[in-house]
Coordinates of C-alpha atoms and ligand atoms in Angstrom, one line a residue:
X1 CA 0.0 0.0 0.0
X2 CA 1.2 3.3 -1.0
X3 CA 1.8 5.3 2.5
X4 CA 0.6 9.0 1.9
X5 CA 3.0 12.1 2.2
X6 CA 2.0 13.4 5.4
X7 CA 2.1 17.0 5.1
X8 CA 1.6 20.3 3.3
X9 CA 4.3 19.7 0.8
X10 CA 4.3 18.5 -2.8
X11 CA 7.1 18.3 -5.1
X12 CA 5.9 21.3 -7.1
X13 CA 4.7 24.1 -4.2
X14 CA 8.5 23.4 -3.0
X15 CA 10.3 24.4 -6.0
X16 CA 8.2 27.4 -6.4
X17 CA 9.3 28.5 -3.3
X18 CA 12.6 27.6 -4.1
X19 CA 11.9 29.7 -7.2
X20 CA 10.0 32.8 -5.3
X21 CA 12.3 33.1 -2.3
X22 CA 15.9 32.9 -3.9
X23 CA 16.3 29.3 -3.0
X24 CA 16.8 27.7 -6.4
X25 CA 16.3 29.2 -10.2
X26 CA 16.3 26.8 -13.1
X27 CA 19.9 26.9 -14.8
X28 CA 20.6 29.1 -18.0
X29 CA 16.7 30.3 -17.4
X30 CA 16.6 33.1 -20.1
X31 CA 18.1 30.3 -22.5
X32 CA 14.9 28.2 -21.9
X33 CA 17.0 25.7 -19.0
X34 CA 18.9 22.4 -19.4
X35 CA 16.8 19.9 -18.5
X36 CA 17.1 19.2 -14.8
X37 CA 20.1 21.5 -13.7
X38 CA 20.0 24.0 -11.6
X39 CA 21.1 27.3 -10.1
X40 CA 20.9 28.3 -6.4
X41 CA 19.9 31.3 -5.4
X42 CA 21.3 33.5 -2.3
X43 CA 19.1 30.8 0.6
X44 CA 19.9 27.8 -1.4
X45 CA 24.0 28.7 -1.3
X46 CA 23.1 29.5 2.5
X47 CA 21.2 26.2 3.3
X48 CA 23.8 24.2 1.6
X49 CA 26.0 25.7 3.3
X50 CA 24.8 24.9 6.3
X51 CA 23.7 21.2 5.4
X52 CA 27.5 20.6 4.3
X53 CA 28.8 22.3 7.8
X54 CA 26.3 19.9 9.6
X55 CA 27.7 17.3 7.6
X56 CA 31.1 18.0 8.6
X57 CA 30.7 18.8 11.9
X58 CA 29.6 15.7 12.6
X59 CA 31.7 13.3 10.1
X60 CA 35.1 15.4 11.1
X61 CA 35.0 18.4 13.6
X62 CA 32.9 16.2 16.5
X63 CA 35.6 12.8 16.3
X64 CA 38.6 12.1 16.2
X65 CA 38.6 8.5 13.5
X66 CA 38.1 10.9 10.6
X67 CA 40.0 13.0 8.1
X68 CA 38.8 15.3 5.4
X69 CA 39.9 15.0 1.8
X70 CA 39.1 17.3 -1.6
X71 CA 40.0 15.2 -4.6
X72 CA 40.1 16.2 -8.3
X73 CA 37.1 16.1 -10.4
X74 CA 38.6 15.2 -13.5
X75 CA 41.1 12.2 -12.7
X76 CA 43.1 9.8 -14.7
X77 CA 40.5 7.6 -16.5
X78 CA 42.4 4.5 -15.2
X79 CA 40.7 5.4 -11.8
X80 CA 37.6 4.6 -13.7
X81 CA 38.7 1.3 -15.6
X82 CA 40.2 0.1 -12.4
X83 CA 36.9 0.9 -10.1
X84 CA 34.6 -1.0 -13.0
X85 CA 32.7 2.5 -13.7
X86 CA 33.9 1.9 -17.6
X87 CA 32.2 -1.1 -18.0
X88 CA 30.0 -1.2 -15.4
X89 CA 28.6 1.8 -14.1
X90 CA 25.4 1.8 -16.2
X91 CA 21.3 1.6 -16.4
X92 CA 19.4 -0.2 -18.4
X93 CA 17.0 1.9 -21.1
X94 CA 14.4 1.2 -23.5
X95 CA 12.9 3.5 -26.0
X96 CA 9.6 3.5 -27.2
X97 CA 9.3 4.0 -30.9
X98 CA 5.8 5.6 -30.8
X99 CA 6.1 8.1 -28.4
X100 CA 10.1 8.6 -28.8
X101 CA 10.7 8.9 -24.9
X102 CA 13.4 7.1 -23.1
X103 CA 13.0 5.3 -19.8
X104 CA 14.8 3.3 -17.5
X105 CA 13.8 -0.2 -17.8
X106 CA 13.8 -0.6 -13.7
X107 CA 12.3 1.9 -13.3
X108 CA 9.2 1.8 -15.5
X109 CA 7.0 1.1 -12.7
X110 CA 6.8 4.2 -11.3
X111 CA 7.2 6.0 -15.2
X112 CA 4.3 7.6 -17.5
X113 CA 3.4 6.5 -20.7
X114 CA 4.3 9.6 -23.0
X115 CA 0.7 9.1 -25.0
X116 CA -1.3 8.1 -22.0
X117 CA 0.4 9.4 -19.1
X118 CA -2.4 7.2 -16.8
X119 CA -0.9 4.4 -18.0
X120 CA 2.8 2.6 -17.6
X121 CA 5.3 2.2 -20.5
X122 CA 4.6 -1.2 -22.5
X123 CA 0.8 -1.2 -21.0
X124 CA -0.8 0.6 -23.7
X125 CA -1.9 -1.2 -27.1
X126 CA 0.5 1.4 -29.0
X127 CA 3.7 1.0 -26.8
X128 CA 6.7 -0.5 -28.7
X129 CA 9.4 -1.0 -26.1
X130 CA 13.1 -1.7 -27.7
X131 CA 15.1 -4.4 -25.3
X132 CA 16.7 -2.8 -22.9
X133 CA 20.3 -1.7 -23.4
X134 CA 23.2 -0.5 -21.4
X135 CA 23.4 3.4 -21.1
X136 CA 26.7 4.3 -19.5
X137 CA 26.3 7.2 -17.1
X138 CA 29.1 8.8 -17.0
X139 CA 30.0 12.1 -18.8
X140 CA 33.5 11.7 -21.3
X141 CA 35.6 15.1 -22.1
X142 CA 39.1 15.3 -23.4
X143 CA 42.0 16.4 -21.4
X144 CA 44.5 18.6 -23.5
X145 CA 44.6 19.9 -26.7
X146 CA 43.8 16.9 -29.1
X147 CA 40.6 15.0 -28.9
X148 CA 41.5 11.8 -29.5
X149 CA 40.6 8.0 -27.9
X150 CA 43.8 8.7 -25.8
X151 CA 42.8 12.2 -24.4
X152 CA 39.2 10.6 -23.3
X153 CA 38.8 11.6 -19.4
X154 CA 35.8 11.3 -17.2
X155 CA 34.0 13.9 -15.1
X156 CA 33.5 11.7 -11.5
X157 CA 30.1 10.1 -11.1
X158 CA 31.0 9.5 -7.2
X159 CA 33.3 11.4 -5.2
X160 CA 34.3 7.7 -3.4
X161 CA 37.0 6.8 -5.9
X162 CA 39.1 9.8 -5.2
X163 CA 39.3 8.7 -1.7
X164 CA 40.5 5.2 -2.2
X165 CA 43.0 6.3 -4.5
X166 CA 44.5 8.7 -1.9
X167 CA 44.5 6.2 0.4
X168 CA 48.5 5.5 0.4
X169 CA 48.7 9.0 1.1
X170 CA 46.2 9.4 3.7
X171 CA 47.8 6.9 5.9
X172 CA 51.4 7.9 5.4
X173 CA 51.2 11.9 5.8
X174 CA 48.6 11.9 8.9
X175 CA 48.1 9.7 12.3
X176 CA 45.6 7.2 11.1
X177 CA 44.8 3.5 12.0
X178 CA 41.9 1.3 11.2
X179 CA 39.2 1.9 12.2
X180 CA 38.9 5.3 10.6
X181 CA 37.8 7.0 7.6
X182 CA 37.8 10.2 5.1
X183 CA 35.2 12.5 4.2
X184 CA 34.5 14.2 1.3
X185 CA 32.4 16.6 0.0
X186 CA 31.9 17.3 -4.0
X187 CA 30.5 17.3 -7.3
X188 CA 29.7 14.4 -9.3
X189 CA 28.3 13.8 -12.6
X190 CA 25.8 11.4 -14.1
X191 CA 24.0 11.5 -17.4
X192 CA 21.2 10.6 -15.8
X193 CA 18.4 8.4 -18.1
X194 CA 15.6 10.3 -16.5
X195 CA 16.6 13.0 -14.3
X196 CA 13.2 14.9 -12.7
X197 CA 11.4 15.5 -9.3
X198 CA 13.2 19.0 -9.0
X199 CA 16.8 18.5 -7.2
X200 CA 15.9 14.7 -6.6
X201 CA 17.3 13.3 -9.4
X202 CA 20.1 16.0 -11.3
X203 CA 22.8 15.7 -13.9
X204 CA 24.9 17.5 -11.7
X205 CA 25.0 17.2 -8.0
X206 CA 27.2 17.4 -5.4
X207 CA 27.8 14.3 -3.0
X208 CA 28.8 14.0 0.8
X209 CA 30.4 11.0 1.1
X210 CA 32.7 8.7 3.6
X211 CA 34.9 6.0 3.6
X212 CA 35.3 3.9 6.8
X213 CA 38.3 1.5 6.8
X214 CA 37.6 -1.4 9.1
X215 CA 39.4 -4.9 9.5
X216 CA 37.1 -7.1 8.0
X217 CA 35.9 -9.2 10.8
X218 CA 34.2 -5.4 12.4
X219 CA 32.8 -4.9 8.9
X220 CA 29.0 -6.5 9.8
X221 CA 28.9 -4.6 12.9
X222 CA 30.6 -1.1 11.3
X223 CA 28.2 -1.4 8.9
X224 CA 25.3 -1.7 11.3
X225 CA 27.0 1.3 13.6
X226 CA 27.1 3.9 10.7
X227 CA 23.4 2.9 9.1
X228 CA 22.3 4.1 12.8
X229 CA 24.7 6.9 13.5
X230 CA 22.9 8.4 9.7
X231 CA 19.4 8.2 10.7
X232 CA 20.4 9.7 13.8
X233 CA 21.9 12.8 11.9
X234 CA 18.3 13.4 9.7
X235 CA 16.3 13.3 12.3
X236 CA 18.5 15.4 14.9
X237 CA 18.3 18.1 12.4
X238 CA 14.8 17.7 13.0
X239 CA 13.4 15.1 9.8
X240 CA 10.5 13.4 11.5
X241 CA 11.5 10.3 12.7
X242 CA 8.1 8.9 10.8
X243 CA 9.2 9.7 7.5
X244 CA 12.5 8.0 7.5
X245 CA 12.8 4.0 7.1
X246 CA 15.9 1.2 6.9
X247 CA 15.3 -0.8 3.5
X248 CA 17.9 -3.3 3.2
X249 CA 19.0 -4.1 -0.7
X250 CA 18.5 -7.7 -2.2
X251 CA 20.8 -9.1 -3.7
X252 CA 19.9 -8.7 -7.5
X253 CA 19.9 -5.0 -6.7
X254 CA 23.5 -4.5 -5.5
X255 CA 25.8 -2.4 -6.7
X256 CA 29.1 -4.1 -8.7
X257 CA 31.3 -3.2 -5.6
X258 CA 28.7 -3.8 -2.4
X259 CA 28.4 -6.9 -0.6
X260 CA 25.4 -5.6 1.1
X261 CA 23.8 -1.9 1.2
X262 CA 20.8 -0.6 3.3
X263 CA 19.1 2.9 2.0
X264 CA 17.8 5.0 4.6
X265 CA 14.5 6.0 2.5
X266 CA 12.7 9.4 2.9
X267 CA 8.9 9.2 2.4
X268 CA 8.7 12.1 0.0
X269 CA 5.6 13.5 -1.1
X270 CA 6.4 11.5 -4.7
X271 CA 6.8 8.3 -2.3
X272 CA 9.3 6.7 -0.4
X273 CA 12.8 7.2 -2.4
X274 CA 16.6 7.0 -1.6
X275 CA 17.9 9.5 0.8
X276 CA 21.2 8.2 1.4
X277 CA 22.7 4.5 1.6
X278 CA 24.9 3.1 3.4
X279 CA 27.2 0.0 1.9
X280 CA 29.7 -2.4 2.9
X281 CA 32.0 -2.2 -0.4
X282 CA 34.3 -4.8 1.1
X283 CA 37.4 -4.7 -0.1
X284 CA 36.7 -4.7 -3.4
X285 CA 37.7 -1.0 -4.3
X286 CA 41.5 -1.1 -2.8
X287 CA 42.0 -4.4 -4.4
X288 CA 41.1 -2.8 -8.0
X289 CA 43.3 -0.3 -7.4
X290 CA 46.5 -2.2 -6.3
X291 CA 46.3 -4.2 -9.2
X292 CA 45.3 -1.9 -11.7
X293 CA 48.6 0.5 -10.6
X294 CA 50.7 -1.9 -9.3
X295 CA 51.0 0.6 -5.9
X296 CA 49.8 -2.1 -3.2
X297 CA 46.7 -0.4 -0.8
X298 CA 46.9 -2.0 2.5
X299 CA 47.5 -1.6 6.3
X300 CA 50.7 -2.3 7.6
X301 CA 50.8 -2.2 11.4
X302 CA 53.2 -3.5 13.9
X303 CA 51.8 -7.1 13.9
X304 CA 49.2 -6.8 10.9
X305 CA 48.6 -6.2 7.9
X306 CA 45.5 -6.6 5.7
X307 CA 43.1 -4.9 2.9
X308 CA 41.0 -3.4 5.0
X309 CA 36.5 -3.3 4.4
X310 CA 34.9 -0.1 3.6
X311 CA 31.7 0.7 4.9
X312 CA 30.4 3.6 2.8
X313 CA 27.5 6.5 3.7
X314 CA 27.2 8.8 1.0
X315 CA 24.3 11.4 0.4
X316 CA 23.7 14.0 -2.0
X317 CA 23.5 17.1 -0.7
X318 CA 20.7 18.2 -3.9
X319 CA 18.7 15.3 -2.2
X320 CA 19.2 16.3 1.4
X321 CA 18.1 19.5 0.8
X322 CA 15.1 18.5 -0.5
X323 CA 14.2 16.3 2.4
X324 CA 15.0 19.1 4.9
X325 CA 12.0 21.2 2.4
X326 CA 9.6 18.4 2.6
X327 CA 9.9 17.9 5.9
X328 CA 10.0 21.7 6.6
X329 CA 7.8 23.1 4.3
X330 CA 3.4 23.8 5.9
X331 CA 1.0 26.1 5.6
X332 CA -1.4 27.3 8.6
X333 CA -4.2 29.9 8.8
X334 CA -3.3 32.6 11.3
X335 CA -5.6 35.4 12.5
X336 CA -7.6 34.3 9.2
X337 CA -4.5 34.6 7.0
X338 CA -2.3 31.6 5.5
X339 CA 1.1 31.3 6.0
X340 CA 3.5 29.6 4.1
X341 CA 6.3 28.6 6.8
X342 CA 9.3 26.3 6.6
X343 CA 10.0 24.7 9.7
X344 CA 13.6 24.3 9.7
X345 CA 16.2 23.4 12.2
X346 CA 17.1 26.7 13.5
X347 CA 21.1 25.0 12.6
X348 CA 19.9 24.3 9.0
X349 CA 17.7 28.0 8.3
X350 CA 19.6 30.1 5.8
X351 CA 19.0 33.4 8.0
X352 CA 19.1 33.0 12.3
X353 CA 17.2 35.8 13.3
X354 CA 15.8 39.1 11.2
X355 CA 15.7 42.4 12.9
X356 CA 12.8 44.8 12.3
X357 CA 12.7 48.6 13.3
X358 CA 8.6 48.4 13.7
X359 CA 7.9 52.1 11.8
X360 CA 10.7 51.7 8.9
X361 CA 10.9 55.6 8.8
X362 CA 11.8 56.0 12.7
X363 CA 15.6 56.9 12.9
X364 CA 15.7 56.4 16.4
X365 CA 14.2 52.9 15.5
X366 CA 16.1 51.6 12.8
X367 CA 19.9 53.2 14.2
X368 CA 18.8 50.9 17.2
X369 CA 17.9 48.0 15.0
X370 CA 20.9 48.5 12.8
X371 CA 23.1 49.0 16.0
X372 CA 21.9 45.3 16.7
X373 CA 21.7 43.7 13.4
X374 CA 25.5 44.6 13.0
X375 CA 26.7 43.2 16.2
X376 CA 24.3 39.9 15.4
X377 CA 25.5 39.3 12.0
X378 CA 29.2 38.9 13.6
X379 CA 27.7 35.8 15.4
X380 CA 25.1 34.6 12.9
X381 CA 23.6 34.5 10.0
X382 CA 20.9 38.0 10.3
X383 CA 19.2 39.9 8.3
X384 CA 17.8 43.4 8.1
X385 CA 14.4 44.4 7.1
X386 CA 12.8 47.9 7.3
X387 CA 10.7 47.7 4.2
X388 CA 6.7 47.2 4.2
X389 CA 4.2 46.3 7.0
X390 CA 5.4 44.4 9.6
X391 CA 3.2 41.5 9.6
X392 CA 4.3 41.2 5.7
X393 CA 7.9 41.1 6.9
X394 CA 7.5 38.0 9.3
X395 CA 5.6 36.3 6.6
X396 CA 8.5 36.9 4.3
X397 CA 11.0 35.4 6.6
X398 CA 8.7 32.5 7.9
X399 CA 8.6 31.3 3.9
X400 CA 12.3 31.3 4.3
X401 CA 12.5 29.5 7.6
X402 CA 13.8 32.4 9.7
X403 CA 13.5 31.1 13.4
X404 CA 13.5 34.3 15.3
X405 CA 12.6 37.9 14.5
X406 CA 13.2 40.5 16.8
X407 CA 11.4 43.8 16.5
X408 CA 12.3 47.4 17.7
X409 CA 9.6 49.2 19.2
X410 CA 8.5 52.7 21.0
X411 CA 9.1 50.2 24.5
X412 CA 12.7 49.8 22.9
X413 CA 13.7 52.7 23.0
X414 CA 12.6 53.5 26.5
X415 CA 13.4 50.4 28.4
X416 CA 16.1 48.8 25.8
X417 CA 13.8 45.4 25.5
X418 CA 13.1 43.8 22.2
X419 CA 10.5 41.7 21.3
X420 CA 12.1 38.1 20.1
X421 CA 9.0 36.8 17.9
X422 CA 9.4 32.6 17.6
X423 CA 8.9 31.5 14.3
X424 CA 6.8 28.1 15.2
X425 CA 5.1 29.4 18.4
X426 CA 4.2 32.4 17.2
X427 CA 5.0 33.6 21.0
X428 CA 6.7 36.8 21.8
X429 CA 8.5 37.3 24.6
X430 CA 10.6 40.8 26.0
X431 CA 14.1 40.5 26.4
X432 CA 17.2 42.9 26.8
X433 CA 18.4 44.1 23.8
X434 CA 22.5 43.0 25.5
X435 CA 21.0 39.4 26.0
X436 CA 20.1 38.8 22.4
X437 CA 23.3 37.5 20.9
X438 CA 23.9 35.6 24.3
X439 CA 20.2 34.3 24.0
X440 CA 20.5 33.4 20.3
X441 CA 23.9 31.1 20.5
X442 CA 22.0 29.4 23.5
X443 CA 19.2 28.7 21.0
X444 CA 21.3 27.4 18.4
X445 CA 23.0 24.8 20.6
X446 CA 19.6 23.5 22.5
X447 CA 18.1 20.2 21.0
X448 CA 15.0 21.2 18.9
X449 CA 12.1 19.5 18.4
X450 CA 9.9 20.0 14.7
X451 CA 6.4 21.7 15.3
X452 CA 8.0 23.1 19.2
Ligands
ATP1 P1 19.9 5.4 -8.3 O1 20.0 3.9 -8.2 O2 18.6 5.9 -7.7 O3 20.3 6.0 -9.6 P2 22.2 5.2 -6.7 O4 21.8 4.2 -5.7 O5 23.1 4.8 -7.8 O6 21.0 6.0 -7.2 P3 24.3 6.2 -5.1 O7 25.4 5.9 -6.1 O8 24.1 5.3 -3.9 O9 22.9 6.3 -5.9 O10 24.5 7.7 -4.6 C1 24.6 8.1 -3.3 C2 23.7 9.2 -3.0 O11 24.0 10.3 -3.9 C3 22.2 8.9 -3.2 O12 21.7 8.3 -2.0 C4 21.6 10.3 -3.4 O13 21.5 11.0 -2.2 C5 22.8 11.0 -4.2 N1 22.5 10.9 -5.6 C6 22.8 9.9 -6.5 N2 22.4 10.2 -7.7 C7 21.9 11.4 -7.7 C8 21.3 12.3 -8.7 N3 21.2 11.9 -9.9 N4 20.8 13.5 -8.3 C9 20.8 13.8 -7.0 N5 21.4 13.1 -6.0 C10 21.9 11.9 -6.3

């Protein structure tokens, strides 16, 4: 049975927000757009932002197993020979001759007939389906000059490779021992079959991913450590608990390189889809690598030495952000007026707190709120607003998922108290105008709960 999206949210009322509020603007837009890429607008580049630093904080800052790493885009294409993504790294498509659309052939289940959209591809009486055929998904340029079959290079389709390759020098330049691993966070690549769903499925997309290197016996239990340690990190910044699930992979549906993978699945208002997964690679990518360039990937200890197992959690941070939207993303009637208002993790929201000078044209008001929102934005993301009505200037930052707005008043100027307005609640509460920052920080570190 087909669980329902719980929620305001769908797929499209998100990316018009996106598209309204500065979050995300279709790429090249004034050329018409490339199909499925897209820009980010001044929130977006401030929410990914601060999904990446959550990311890191937790994977690097907050332990002490884990290095970071920033590897090359464009690397020599024997990484991709070597790690099977020449041969292997591909999807299976069919074409239908009537209506000239492509599909992935496991994924035509959940695809539209291009003549009858109600209907699947291959149900309807004129459907004719080619066999399906291997589509390689990654994107070839030339490196240099002349464009040849020996300047071929790839663009990455996963970030993972460029760790495993550095892994010689990761374990000779800094104080590492198994188990331990190496974060990354970039952009990878894939000419996508059927890219759609907004950011959920992109051409170009950047990846957060880690590689855990474990002796093998610890890899069962390593694996089973990190699949928790990941849900844990959703739903501390505040994804309902609810709308995340475990799905363990059979074994027709692995990957070339996994022994066993689990997704953590998001139920998104399209159905429950891949958020991140989570995979025991075993030691399959250092062993392709040591034979393919004859430099031998290992660990050499006093008293050991072995290929060590990877255990893998990588998440796109396109997809992440999307999830944090969904989950965010309601609409309410106050005092008999809707609001649109994202519900964000106060950690995750682009902008911390907004200060407001309540009559825009006051100067002793807005060199008060200025005075403020300067010494804030030293601490925090803050923004300044004197334009408009006041009430229109909260609605503008709920839709953007500020958590507090602080407003300067008459009261302000007589007793130095602001009014700290809470973006879920709705409550507002007095406090000194010297306590704010103070107040703020507190906030930010405090565990918090979606819908108070
Ligand atoms: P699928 O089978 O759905 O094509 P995958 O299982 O091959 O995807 P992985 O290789 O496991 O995906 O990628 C790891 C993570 O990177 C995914 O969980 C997702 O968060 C993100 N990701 C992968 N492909 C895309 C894409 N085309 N657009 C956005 N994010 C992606």
């Amino acid at each position: 049975m087909l669980e329902e999206f719980e929620g305001a949210a769908t797929i499209e009322k998100v990316a018009s927000l996106c598209r309204r509020r500065a979050f995300v603007f279709p790429t090249s837009d004034i050329y018409g757009g490339l199909g499925s890429s897209f820009d980010f607008g001044h929130y977006g580049v401030l929410l990914n932002q601060n999904i990446k630093g959550e990311w890191q904080r937790s994977m690097i800052q907050e332990r002490d197993d884990m290095v970071a790493l920033d590897s090359a885009v464009i690397m020599n294409p024997q990484v991709w020979v070597a790690s099977g993504h020449v041969s292997g790294f591909s999807d299976p498509m069919v074409d239908c001759r009537t209506c000239k659309l492509r599909f992935r052939a496991d994924h035509l289940a959940t695809s539209n007939c291009g003549k009858r959209p109600s209907k699947r591809p291959g149900e309807d009486a004129q459907c004719d389906l080619t066999e399906p055929r291997h589509f390689n998904l990654m994107f070839e340029t030339h490196v240099g000059a002349v464009r040849d079959d020996a300047s071929v290079a790839y663009l990455r389709p996963e970030t993972a490779q460029g760790i495993f390759v550095n892994f010689k020098n990761v374990t000779s330049s800094l104080r590492v021992r198994p188990p331990f691993g190496i974060a990354q966070i970039g952009k990878s690549f894939r000419n996508e079959i059927t890219p759609g769903n907004f950011l959920f499925r992109v051409r170009e997309f950047e990846q957060m991913e880690m590689e855990y290197f474990v002796p093998p016996a610890e890899a069962d239990e390593w694996h089973r450590y990190w699949i928790e340690q990941r849900v844990g990190w959703h739903t501390g910044l505040g994804v309902r608990p609810s709308h995340l699930r475990v799905r363990v992979h059979d074994a027709d549906e692995l990957s070339h390189y996994s022994r066993a993978t689990s997704d953590i699945e998001y139920l998104f208002p399209i159905g429950w889809q891949e958020l991140e997964g989570v995979a025991n690679r075993g030691d399959y990518d250092l062993r392709q690598h040591s034979e393919a360039s004859g430099t031998t990937l290992e660990w050499i200890g006093h008293e050991e030495r072995y290929v060590p197992y990877v255990i893998e959690p990588a998440l796109g941070v396109g997809r992440a952000f999307l999830t944090f939207l969904c989950d965010a993303y309601d609409e309410e009637v106050v005092a008999d007026r809707p609001r649109t208002v994202l519900r964000l993790h106060p950690r995750l929201a682009p902008v911390k707190a907004a200060v407001l000078p309540l009559i825009g044209k006051n100067t002793a008001m807005v060199e008060q709120a200025r005075g403020l929102y300067e010494d804030l934005r030293k601490a925090l993301s803050a923004e300044y607003d004197d334009a408009a009505a006041i009430g229109k200037r909260y609605r503008r930052q709920d839709e953007i998922g500020t958590p507090w707005a602080l407003t300067i008043d008459e009261q302000t100027l007589a007793d130095g108290t602001v009014t700290l307005r809470d973006r879920d609640t709705l409550q507002q509460e007095r406090i000194p105008l010297d306590g704010v920052k103070r107040l703020l920080l507190d906030r930010l570190d405090e565990a918090w709960h979606p819908r108070g």
